[in-house]
Amino acid sequence: YSYKPLQRSDSIRLLTLHPGHFGSPIKISLAEVRSQKEGHDYEALSYTWATEDGDCERSSQIRCGGTRIRVTKNCELALRYLRKENSNRVLWVDAICINQKDNKERGHQVGVMWNVYSEATEVLVWLGESSTSVNGWPSLNRGSISVSDLSLDYLHQMVIDMRRIQSSGQDPKSSLLYQELQSQIYESVISGLFTDLCRGFDDIIQRRWWSRVWVVQEVALAKSATLICSNRAVKYGDFFGWHDILSHDYSSKGLLAWNFISAALPHLHAVASARVEQPKSLEVLGVARRLIASDPRDIIFGLLGLSDNFKSLLPLPDYNKSTAQVFTDVAKRHLNLTKSLDILQHATSTTPNFGRPSWVPYWSDAPAVVYLGHKLMKASRNSQAIFSISADDQNLRVRGQKFDRVKVLPLADPKAYTEPVLSEQVMEGWRMSCNVGFSLAKYPTGEPVGEVVMRTLCWELKNVTTHGQSSLFSKEMENFREWHSVLTTTSTLEEYEEQLQFIRAENQMPTPLCITARGYLAAIPFVTKVGDCIAILAGGRLPFVLRPTGNHYRLVGPCYVHGIMYGEAFPENLDELIWFSIH
C-alpha cells in the first residue's frame, strides 16, 4: 500500500472496517479527515503491536482497495473480533492510519494523538483473546467458561455492587462479592493453589497491555474506554474502580490483594496521576518510568498530550533525534523553565552509565530510589537553582553547600531494593536498615532514635509530618513499633504477611539507611558508596548524594537526611555557596 501524504496539519486518516464473517479476509478503506473540524464519529483502538508471546512481526495482511497492508498478528486479531457482520465500523488504528515509514509524518501524528483519543466516541482496549484455560467446575447453566471471561464477568458484578453500597453512604468494602474475592486471593496466595477466579484475574493482569507506556495517554484522555477479551467486554472504569477501593484497604487481605495486582499498578498509578486537574509532568514520568516502550523516546512522546503544560516541559516528537538528545532536552527544559532541581531527583539509575551525563534522567532505566513526592520539603529553603549547562550538554555547574559524607553503609542483596513486590529479600533490606538506625545511641537533633528511624525509613511521607504534636503521630509510632516487632520476629514471608497489621505506605520501596560522618541518619539510593558526599544544592527540595571523581562529581541520586530537610543546614547568605561541577 502506498500512503499519500496528509494534506493538512490537522488531518488524520480513519479506517473503515468493512463487514464480514470472522474467518473471511479483512477488508478496509482509508480516508483523510480533518480531526476537529469535520466531526467524524469513530472508535480508537488501544492495543499492543505484539502478541502475548512477543511476536511483533508484520506477518499478517489486510486488504485496502486493490492493495495490501502488512500488520502484526495481534492487530489482525483485534480487527477480526471488532468487525461487524452486516455493517461498517469506523476506527483509528495507529499501525494502519499512520505511515510508519515516514518519520516526519510519524512524529507529527504522535503529536496529535492526544486529540485522536480524546475525541473518539469510545476507546477500545484490546487485551487479546480469552484465556484457553477454563473453569474446573462447569455450572449446569453455563458449562465451561474461560477463566479470563469468568473474572471479567465477576469484576463487572462486583463493581456494580460496590457502587450501590457506596451510593447509600456505606463502606463499599462491605460488598460480599468484594470480600469473597479478597478471601480467594488470600487463600490462593498463602496456599499457592489458585482458584478459577484468581487464575482469571491473574491472566488479565499479566497481559502485555498493562505494561506499555503509550496506553496511559490513550485511556487517561478517553471519554469512555472498554476492555475487550475476545467477545467479552467490561468498562475500563470497572477495573479502575476496583483498584481505587483496594488502595484504601489496609487489612492484611488488602495488602495481599494489592501485591496480587502489582503487574497492573504502574499503569493504574500513571493514569491516576494523569487524571488530576493539573497533572505534574515529573510525577507522571516518575510512574511511567516503570512502563515499557519499544522506543525509549516514546516514554516522553507518549505522555505529551496529557496536559497543556506538558507541551512546554516536554519536547515535541522528533524521531530524528537520538534518545540521549531527547532525554537531555527534557532535563534542560525543566531546569530552565522551573529554576528548580526537581528533575534531578529522577536522575538515578540501577545501571549507571559513565558514558552519559549523570544529571540527566534516563527514563528507560529503572530508578535506584523510588520517587515519593516530597512536595513539603525544602532542604535548600525557598532558593532557586543557580546553574549553568556546558555548550556540549555534558556538564551541569550548580551552586550548593557540602554537608557531610557517607560513613557506615551495610547493604542487603540488590533485589531488596528493586523487587516490585513484597519478598523475603525486601524484608531483609528493611531489617538491615532498621539495624543501622537503631545502632545510634543518640541523635544530633536530640530527637528519640526510634522516631528518627521511622521518619527516615519512609522519607517522612505526609502521614508522619506532624512532628510528634498530635494523636495521629502517636498512632503512627505505635504502628511502626508493631511493624518492627513483626519484621524482627518472623522469618518467612508467609509469617510476615499473616501477622502484618501495619498501615501501608503506597509505592514505598525498602531504602538502605546509612550513618554519616557527623552522626546523621540518611536514606540513600542503594548504589551509594562509603565516601560519597551529601550536598544541599540551591533549588533542591532534597539533598543529593554526589560521588567525587577527579575535579568533578557524578550524581548518584536524591537522599533524605533527618534533621536538615527544612533548611536547617542551608545558609541564609547565598554567597557562602560553592560551585559543584556535575558530569
XYZ file of C-alpha atoms in Angstrom:
583
model
C 0.000 0.000 0.000
C 1.336 3.407 -0.952
C 0.360 6.165 1.512
C -0.485 9.574 0.132
C 0.952 12.461 2.218
C -1.604 14.109 4.510
C -2.730 17.426 3.018
C -3.354 19.448 6.204
C -1.650 19.821 9.572
C -4.854 18.873 11.436
C -5.589 15.817 9.265
C -5.694 12.192 10.346
C -6.665 9.019 8.491
C -9.673 6.972 9.541
C -10.093 3.302 8.745
C -13.423 1.872 7.642
C -13.580 -1.808 8.584
C -15.904 -3.466 6.079
C -18.349 -6.180 7.248
C -17.556 -9.864 7.042
C -17.629 -13.195 8.850
C -14.937 -13.941 11.438
C -12.741 -16.072 9.195
C -13.086 -14.124 5.926
C -10.268 -11.809 4.681
C -10.217 -8.383 6.336
C -11.069 -5.513 4.013
C -10.657 -1.840 4.887
C -10.544 1.553 3.252
C -8.637 4.650 4.430
C -9.751 8.263 4.194
C -8.130 11.531 5.228
C -10.292 13.689 7.515
C -9.732 16.878 9.489
C -9.859 15.610 13.045
C -11.530 18.554 14.774
C -13.379 20.418 12.035
C -15.334 17.654 10.317
C -16.790 15.982 13.442
C -16.470 12.346 12.374
C -17.610 9.609 14.754
C -15.026 6.868 15.221
C -13.623 4.483 17.820
C -9.901 4.373 18.634
C -8.063 1.106 19.230
C -5.699 0.770 22.203
C -3.592 -2.384 21.960
C -0.039 -3.711 21.792
C 1.590 -4.458 18.480
C 2.977 -7.725 19.817
C 1.028 -10.827 20.762
C 1.309 -12.189 24.319
C 4.237 -14.389 23.223
C 6.101 -11.333 21.912
C 5.528 -11.724 18.159
C 5.627 -8.189 16.719
C 6.447 -9.092 13.106
C 4.124 -7.667 10.463
C 3.332 -11.128 9.195
C -0.400 -10.656 8.539
C -2.048 -8.890 5.623
C -5.279 -6.942 5.274
C -6.811 -5.690 2.048
C -7.099 -1.981 1.330
C -8.579 -1.232 -2.090
C -6.638 -3.275 -4.604
C -3.523 -3.480 -2.420
C -2.457 -4.976 0.908
C -1.147 -3.555 4.199
C 1.080 -5.620 6.463
C 0.124 -5.647 10.167
C 1.051 -7.682 13.236
C -0.913 -10.777 14.221
C -2.354 -9.009 17.264
C -3.618 -6.111 15.159
C -5.242 -8.511 12.682
C -6.829 -10.478 15.528
C -8.291 -7.325 17.087
C -9.826 -6.323 13.743
C -11.367 -9.795 13.337
C -13.125 -9.605 16.708
C -14.172 -5.973 16.222
C -15.546 -6.474 12.709
C -19.328 -6.458 12.347
C -21.109 -8.943 10.125
C -23.545 -6.572 8.431
C -22.239 -3.004 8.765
C -19.111 -0.872 8.573
C -17.140 0.153 11.662
C -15.019 3.322 11.621
C -11.798 3.042 13.602
C -8.483 4.727 14.212
C -5.601 2.243 14.476
C -2.089 3.673 14.736
C -0.253 0.957 12.765
C -2.581 1.466 9.789
C -3.652 5.119 9.979
C -0.085 6.472 10.312
C 2.545 5.915 7.626
C 5.083 4.221 9.910
C 7.860 4.509 7.311
C 7.680 8.322 7.215
C 9.496 9.696 10.297
C 8.209 13.219 9.709
C 4.552 12.129 9.496
C 5.026 9.709 12.375
C 6.394 12.485 14.587
C 3.595 14.879 13.647
C 0.829 12.313 14.135
C 2.247 11.264 17.502
C 1.998 14.942 18.469
C -1.771 14.995 17.777
C -2.521 11.529 19.128
C -3.924 13.004 22.359
C -6.584 14.625 20.187
C -7.359 11.342 18.419
C -8.086 9.500 21.671
C -9.853 12.345 23.463
C -12.287 12.841 20.551
C -13.054 9.165 19.905
C -16.582 8.102 20.871
C -15.044 5.056 22.566
C -11.532 3.757 23.194
C -11.482 0.005 22.580
C -8.822 -1.707 24.701
C -7.864 -4.979 23.032
C -6.310 -7.291 25.663
C -6.187 -10.308 23.343
C -8.203 -13.484 23.126
C -9.869 -15.069 26.144
C -7.752 -17.474 28.161
C -7.626 -21.041 26.842
C -7.753 -22.205 30.472
C -11.319 -22.971 31.545
C -13.025 -23.230 34.919
C -12.599 -26.541 36.706
C -16.232 -26.788 37.858
C -18.589 -26.035 34.944
C -22.052 -24.995 36.067
C -25.190 -26.590 34.681
C -26.447 -23.398 33.054
C -23.141 -22.106 31.655
C -20.900 -25.112 31.014
C -17.181 -24.486 30.694
C -16.085 -20.869 30.605
C -12.668 -19.290 30.086
C -11.212 -18.166 33.430
C -10.491 -14.713 31.981
C -14.169 -14.389 30.976
C -15.145 -15.584 34.446
C -13.042 -12.853 36.087
C -14.329 -10.060 33.820
C -17.942 -11.060 34.497
C -17.235 -11.163 38.239
C -15.449 -7.792 38.151
C -18.432 -6.136 36.496
C -20.925 -7.511 39.019
C -18.630 -6.719 41.967
C -18.143 -3.090 40.941
C -21.904 -2.632 40.428
C -22.419 -3.996 43.947
C -19.700 -1.778 45.486
C -21.080 1.354 43.793
C -24.602 0.535 45.007
C -23.337 0.187 48.574
C -21.222 3.350 48.328
C -24.154 5.382 46.984
C -26.109 4.514 50.136
C -23.336 6.002 52.300
C -21.844 2.680 53.385
C -18.332 1.253 53.012
C -18.001 -0.362 49.545
C -15.554 -2.876 51.074
C -18.570 -4.427 52.827
C -19.679 -5.857 49.467
C -19.946 -9.644 49.790
C -18.536 -10.047 46.265
C -15.528 -7.874 47.187
C -14.958 -9.826 50.403
C -15.250 -13.150 48.578
C -12.613 -12.095 46.036
C -10.306 -10.844 48.826
C -10.662 -14.183 50.621
C -9.986 -16.181 47.453
C -6.861 -14.114 46.673
C -5.660 -14.528 50.271
C -6.165 -18.309 50.285
C -4.649 -18.683 46.794
C -1.503 -16.714 47.667
C -0.991 -18.436 51.041
C -1.618 -21.953 49.664
C -0.113 -21.467 46.196
C -3.224 -23.124 44.701
C -5.167 -20.547 42.676
C -8.942 -20.726 42.358
C -10.520 -20.354 38.903
C -11.437 -16.751 39.708
C -7.894 -15.898 40.794
C -6.438 -17.630 37.746
C -8.717 -15.488 35.601
C -7.723 -12.215 37.263
C -4.047 -13.195 37.121
C -4.419 -13.942 33.394
C -5.926 -10.495 32.746
C -3.433 -8.600 34.923
C -0.401 -10.246 33.308
C -1.380 -9.134 29.771
C 1.227 -7.034 27.953
C -1.145 -4.090 27.515
C -0.843 -3.009 31.174
C 2.934 -2.606 30.844
C 3.014 -0.270 27.813
C 3.608 3.452 28.193
C 1.532 4.530 25.176
C -1.740 3.202 26.575
C -1.642 5.581 29.570
C -2.478 8.556 27.366
C -4.982 6.514 25.377
C -7.223 5.660 28.345
C -6.493 8.711 30.526
C -7.898 11.008 27.814
C -10.767 8.767 26.750
C -14.391 9.859 27.074
C -15.125 6.189 27.673
C -12.984 3.034 27.439
C -13.855 -0.658 27.209
C -11.634 -3.662 27.993
C -12.105 -6.441 25.428
C -11.060 -10.120 25.565
C -12.358 -11.968 22.501
C -16.126 -11.349 22.753
C -16.147 -10.342 26.449
C -16.200 -6.624 27.273
C -16.257 -4.617 30.517
C -15.731 -0.932 31.174
C -12.142 0.082 31.932
C -13.651 2.120 34.773
C -14.692 -1.131 36.473
C -11.075 -2.200 36.832
C -10.026 1.286 37.884
C -12.843 1.363 40.449
C -11.660 -1.914 41.991
C -8.127 -0.505 42.230
C -9.443 2.654 43.866
C -11.271 0.738 46.621
C -8.311 -1.610 47.080
C -5.939 1.342 47.578
C -7.871 2.206 50.764
C -7.991 -1.342 52.139
C -5.274 -1.548 54.803
C -6.142 -5.025 56.073
C -3.732 -7.934 55.648
C -6.013 -9.315 52.902
C -5.991 -5.883 51.272
C -2.184 -5.878 51.270
C -2.054 -9.322 49.661
C -4.615 -8.310 47.015
C -2.548 -5.169 46.325
C 0.521 -7.338 45.710
C -1.627 -9.681 43.610
C -2.422 -6.908 41.094
C 1.143 -5.493 41.176
C 1.713 -6.065 37.442
C -1.047 -3.534 36.649
C -0.170 -0.995 39.377
C 2.375 1.133 37.441
C -0.253 1.613 34.712
C -3.045 2.420 37.166
C -0.846 4.854 39.130
C 0.224 6.594 35.923
C -3.396 7.019 34.782
C -4.411 8.267 38.244
C -1.593 10.857 38.287
C -2.521 11.950 34.755
C -6.222 12.411 35.545
C -5.797 15.051 38.262
C -6.867 18.589 37.382
C -3.335 19.864 36.733
C -1.045 16.844 36.292
C 2.648 17.324 37.065
C 4.933 16.104 34.305
C 7.596 14.762 36.669
C 5.063 12.827 38.752
C 3.607 11.186 35.641
C 7.068 10.484 34.193
C 8.232 9.070 37.523
C 5.460 6.462 37.470
C 5.538 5.881 33.701
C 9.246 5.068 34.027
C 8.204 1.618 35.249
C 6.321 1.006 31.990
C 7.712 -0.244 28.689
C 8.205 1.414 25.317
C 9.811 -0.351 22.350
C 11.396 3.001 21.516
C 12.704 4.706 24.718
C 11.877 8.147 23.254
C 8.197 7.217 23.428
C 8.318 7.393 27.241
C 8.433 11.161 26.609
C 6.437 11.432 23.375
C 3.721 9.050 24.636
C 2.797 11.369 27.521
C 2.973 14.699 25.706
C -0.766 15.147 25.208
C -1.814 14.557 28.818
C -1.746 18.247 29.722
C -1.181 21.603 28.044
C 1.705 22.418 30.381
C 3.496 19.234 29.282
C 3.918 20.807 25.852
C 6.362 23.401 27.186
C 8.174 21.000 29.541
C 8.472 18.085 27.106
C 9.954 18.270 23.578
C 7.799 17.794 20.500
C 8.060 14.334 18.910
C 11.097 14.167 16.618
C 12.276 10.670 15.709
C 15.356 12.093 14.003
C 16.766 12.929 17.482
C 18.622 10.288 19.486
C 17.320 9.008 22.834
C 20.140 10.864 24.630
C 19.194 14.130 22.880
C 15.506 13.749 23.823
C 16.225 12.949 27.493
C 18.771 15.786 27.761
C 16.241 18.165 26.207
C 13.693 17.199 28.893
C 16.212 17.889 31.680
C 17.280 21.251 30.234
C 13.675 22.401 29.719
C 12.746 21.608 33.317
C 15.829 23.319 34.714
C 15.403 26.456 32.587
C 11.625 26.805 32.986
C 11.210 25.881 36.664
C 14.535 27.129 38.150
C 14.206 24.064 40.389
C 16.304 20.903 40.703
C 13.230 18.639 40.993
C 14.240 16.936 37.725
C 17.487 15.774 39.380
C 15.510 13.699 41.887
C 14.844 11.326 38.974
C 18.464 11.209 37.754
C 19.267 7.902 39.393
C 19.632 4.512 37.788
C 20.167 0.894 38.823
C 22.651 0.612 35.937
C 24.793 3.803 35.948
C 26.322 4.584 32.556
C 29.514 6.630 32.745
C 29.314 7.497 29.060
C 26.457 9.964 29.582
C 25.707 12.926 31.896
C 24.712 11.684 35.359
C 22.408 14.695 35.917
C 20.103 13.704 33.021
C 17.349 11.227 33.995
C 17.292 8.228 31.666
C 13.621 7.418 31.787
C 14.119 3.990 30.208
C 16.276 2.841 33.168
C 14.873 1.581 36.451
C 15.463 4.157 39.214
C 17.786 3.297 42.120
C 15.420 5.011 44.537
C 11.648 5.336 44.217
C 10.423 8.912 43.849
C 7.988 9.578 46.680
C 6.801 13.161 46.119
C 8.454 15.245 48.860
C 6.397 18.337 47.986
C 6.641 19.753 51.512
C 10.396 19.517 51.917
C 12.698 22.485 51.460
C 16.254 21.365 52.198
C 17.512 24.471 50.356
C 14.814 26.694 51.888
C 12.972 28.546 49.099
C 16.050 29.096 46.942
C 16.072 28.891 43.169
C 18.606 26.818 41.292
C 21.812 28.674 40.395
C 23.287 26.750 37.467
C 24.833 26.711 34.022
C 24.994 23.948 31.408
C 28.050 23.467 29.185
C 27.704 24.029 25.437
C 28.086 20.278 24.777
C 25.358 19.459 27.370
C 27.768 17.263 29.336
C 28.364 19.349 32.487
C 25.927 20.935 34.915
C 27.513 23.545 37.205
C 25.335 24.254 40.222
C 25.847 26.086 43.494
C 25.278 24.439 46.851
C 26.590 23.507 50.275
C 28.631 20.409 51.119
C 27.031 18.905 54.244
C 28.526 15.514 55.078
C 29.811 12.190 53.720
C 28.603 8.581 53.910
C 30.474 6.656 56.635
C 28.552 3.470 57.588
C 26.531 1.696 54.883
C 25.673 -2.033 55.156
C 23.684 -3.239 52.146
C 21.431 -6.238 51.535
C 21.095 -8.065 48.221
C 20.236 -5.554 45.436
C 16.903 -7.372 44.997
C 15.942 -5.993 48.421
C 15.765 -2.539 46.835
C 14.482 -3.367 43.337
C 11.787 -6.037 43.850
C 8.416 -4.628 42.714
C 6.504 -6.710 45.269
C 6.961 -7.808 48.845
C 9.564 -10.594 49.143
C 11.925 -12.082 51.716
C 14.760 -10.008 50.181
C 12.672 -6.864 50.716
C 12.119 -7.883 54.338
C 15.857 -8.407 54.839
C 16.538 -4.954 53.376
C 14.136 -3.438 55.906
C 15.794 -5.356 58.764
C 19.251 -4.109 57.811
C 18.006 -0.521 57.537
C 16.372 -0.722 60.976
C 19.517 -2.237 62.483
C 21.601 0.667 61.128
C 19.192 3.228 62.563
C 18.841 1.598 65.973
C 22.649 1.308 66.284
C 22.695 5.046 67.082
C 22.828 5.804 70.811
C 21.623 9.374 70.323
C 20.819 11.790 67.505
C 22.327 15.239 66.736
C 18.885 16.932 66.874
C 18.106 15.424 70.303
C 15.059 13.531 68.982
C 14.382 9.926 70.097
C 16.229 7.449 67.864
C 13.068 5.365 67.217
C 11.245 8.406 65.867
C 14.231 9.280 63.660
C 14.368 5.734 62.249
C 10.642 5.748 61.420
C 10.773 9.134 59.689
C 13.945 8.302 57.763
C 12.793 4.855 56.656
C 9.709 6.311 54.946
C 11.386 9.571 53.792
C 8.937 11.387 56.058
C 5.853 10.893 53.939
C 2.913 13.242 54.539
C 1.234 10.981 57.100
C 4.102 11.434 59.586
C 4.893 15.139 59.168
C 3.149 16.096 62.393
C 6.440 16.259 64.331
C 5.001 14.485 67.367
C 2.332 17.099 68.021
C -0.806 15.032 67.562
C -2.511 11.762 68.364
C -2.061 10.887 64.673
C 1.703 10.863 65.169
C 1.376 8.744 68.326
C -0.671 6.249 66.321
C 1.978 6.190 63.582
C 4.715 5.481 66.168
C 2.613 2.706 67.684
C 2.059 1.201 64.220
C 5.781 1.459 63.487
C 6.719 -0.367 66.702
C 4.208 -3.125 65.900
C 5.530 -3.394 62.348
C 9.160 -3.512 63.544
C 8.246 -6.226 66.033
C 6.595 -8.312 63.291
C 9.580 -7.714 60.983
C 12.126 -8.888 63.561
C 10.194 -11.848 64.952
C 9.094 -13.512 61.686
C 11.465 -15.463 59.472
C 9.338 -16.161 56.379
C 7.236 -14.062 54.052
C 4.162 -16.147 54.915
C 4.537 -15.479 58.641
C 5.102 -11.782 57.990
C 2.014 -11.471 55.776
C -0.170 -13.296 58.302
C 0.889 -11.039 61.187
C 1.128 -7.758 59.332
C -1.223 -5.075 60.628
C 0.752 -2.001 59.542
C -0.560 0.979 57.592
C 0.810 0.520 54.085
C 2.764 3.392 52.539
C 1.672 3.121 48.929
C 4.508 2.732 46.399
C 7.087 2.616 49.167
C 10.144 0.508 48.433
C 12.741 -0.527 51.000
C 15.538 2.010 51.162
C 19.007 1.498 52.642
C 19.926 3.690 55.593
C 23.429 4.972 56.254
C 25.144 6.858 59.055
C 27.115 9.949 58.059
C 30.455 11.137 59.437
C 28.600 13.666 61.618
C 26.270 11.035 63.066
C 23.164 11.766 60.971
C 20.851 9.060 59.623
C 20.179 9.168 55.883
C 18.025 7.205 53.427
C 20.007 6.916 50.206
C 19.952 5.172 46.787
C 21.279 1.606 47.072
C 24.023 2.416 44.518
C 25.594 4.823 47.052
C 29.121 4.008 48.325
C 31.005 4.821 51.513
C 32.833 8.119 50.989
C 30.162 9.666 48.760
C 29.389 13.313 49.514
C 25.994 14.613 50.678
C 25.288 18.127 49.384
C 22.395 20.577 49.598
C 22.071 22.292 46.214
C 20.255 25.598 45.664
C 16.806 24.901 44.192
C 16.676 21.344 45.555
C 13.886 20.125 47.825
C 16.054 17.176 48.846
C 19.808 16.818 49.455
C 21.782 14.851 46.851
C 24.421 12.132 47.014
C 27.408 13.101 44.844
C 30.438 10.946 44.039
C 33.791 12.766 43.737
C 35.584 11.764 40.505
C 38.664 13.864 39.849
C 37.759 17.544 39.572
C 34.019 16.964 39.209
C 31.185 14.846 40.628
C 28.794 12.178 39.415
C 25.195 12.484 40.618
C 24.171 9.303 42.481
C 20.656 10.433 43.402
C 18.474 12.198 45.987
C 18.530 11.343 49.676
C 16.733 12.054 52.931
C 18.863 13.195 55.895
C 16.825 13.547 59.064
C 17.235 16.968 60.637
C 18.163 19.006 57.551
C 15.089 18.626 55.322
C 13.587 22.050 56.076
C 16.603 24.297 55.507
C 18.326 23.755 58.885
C 21.745 23.261 57.234
C 21.378 25.659 54.286
C 22.958 29.126 54.630
C 20.807 32.246 54.507
C 23.621 34.057 52.703
C 23.887 32.504 49.213
C 27.405 33.941 48.853
C 28.536 31.103 51.119
C 27.606 28.530 48.473
C 30.277 26.825 46.360
C 30.163 25.566 42.776
C 29.743 21.853 42.045
C 30.580 20.563 38.562
C 28.398 17.526 37.871
C 29.375 15.456 34.848
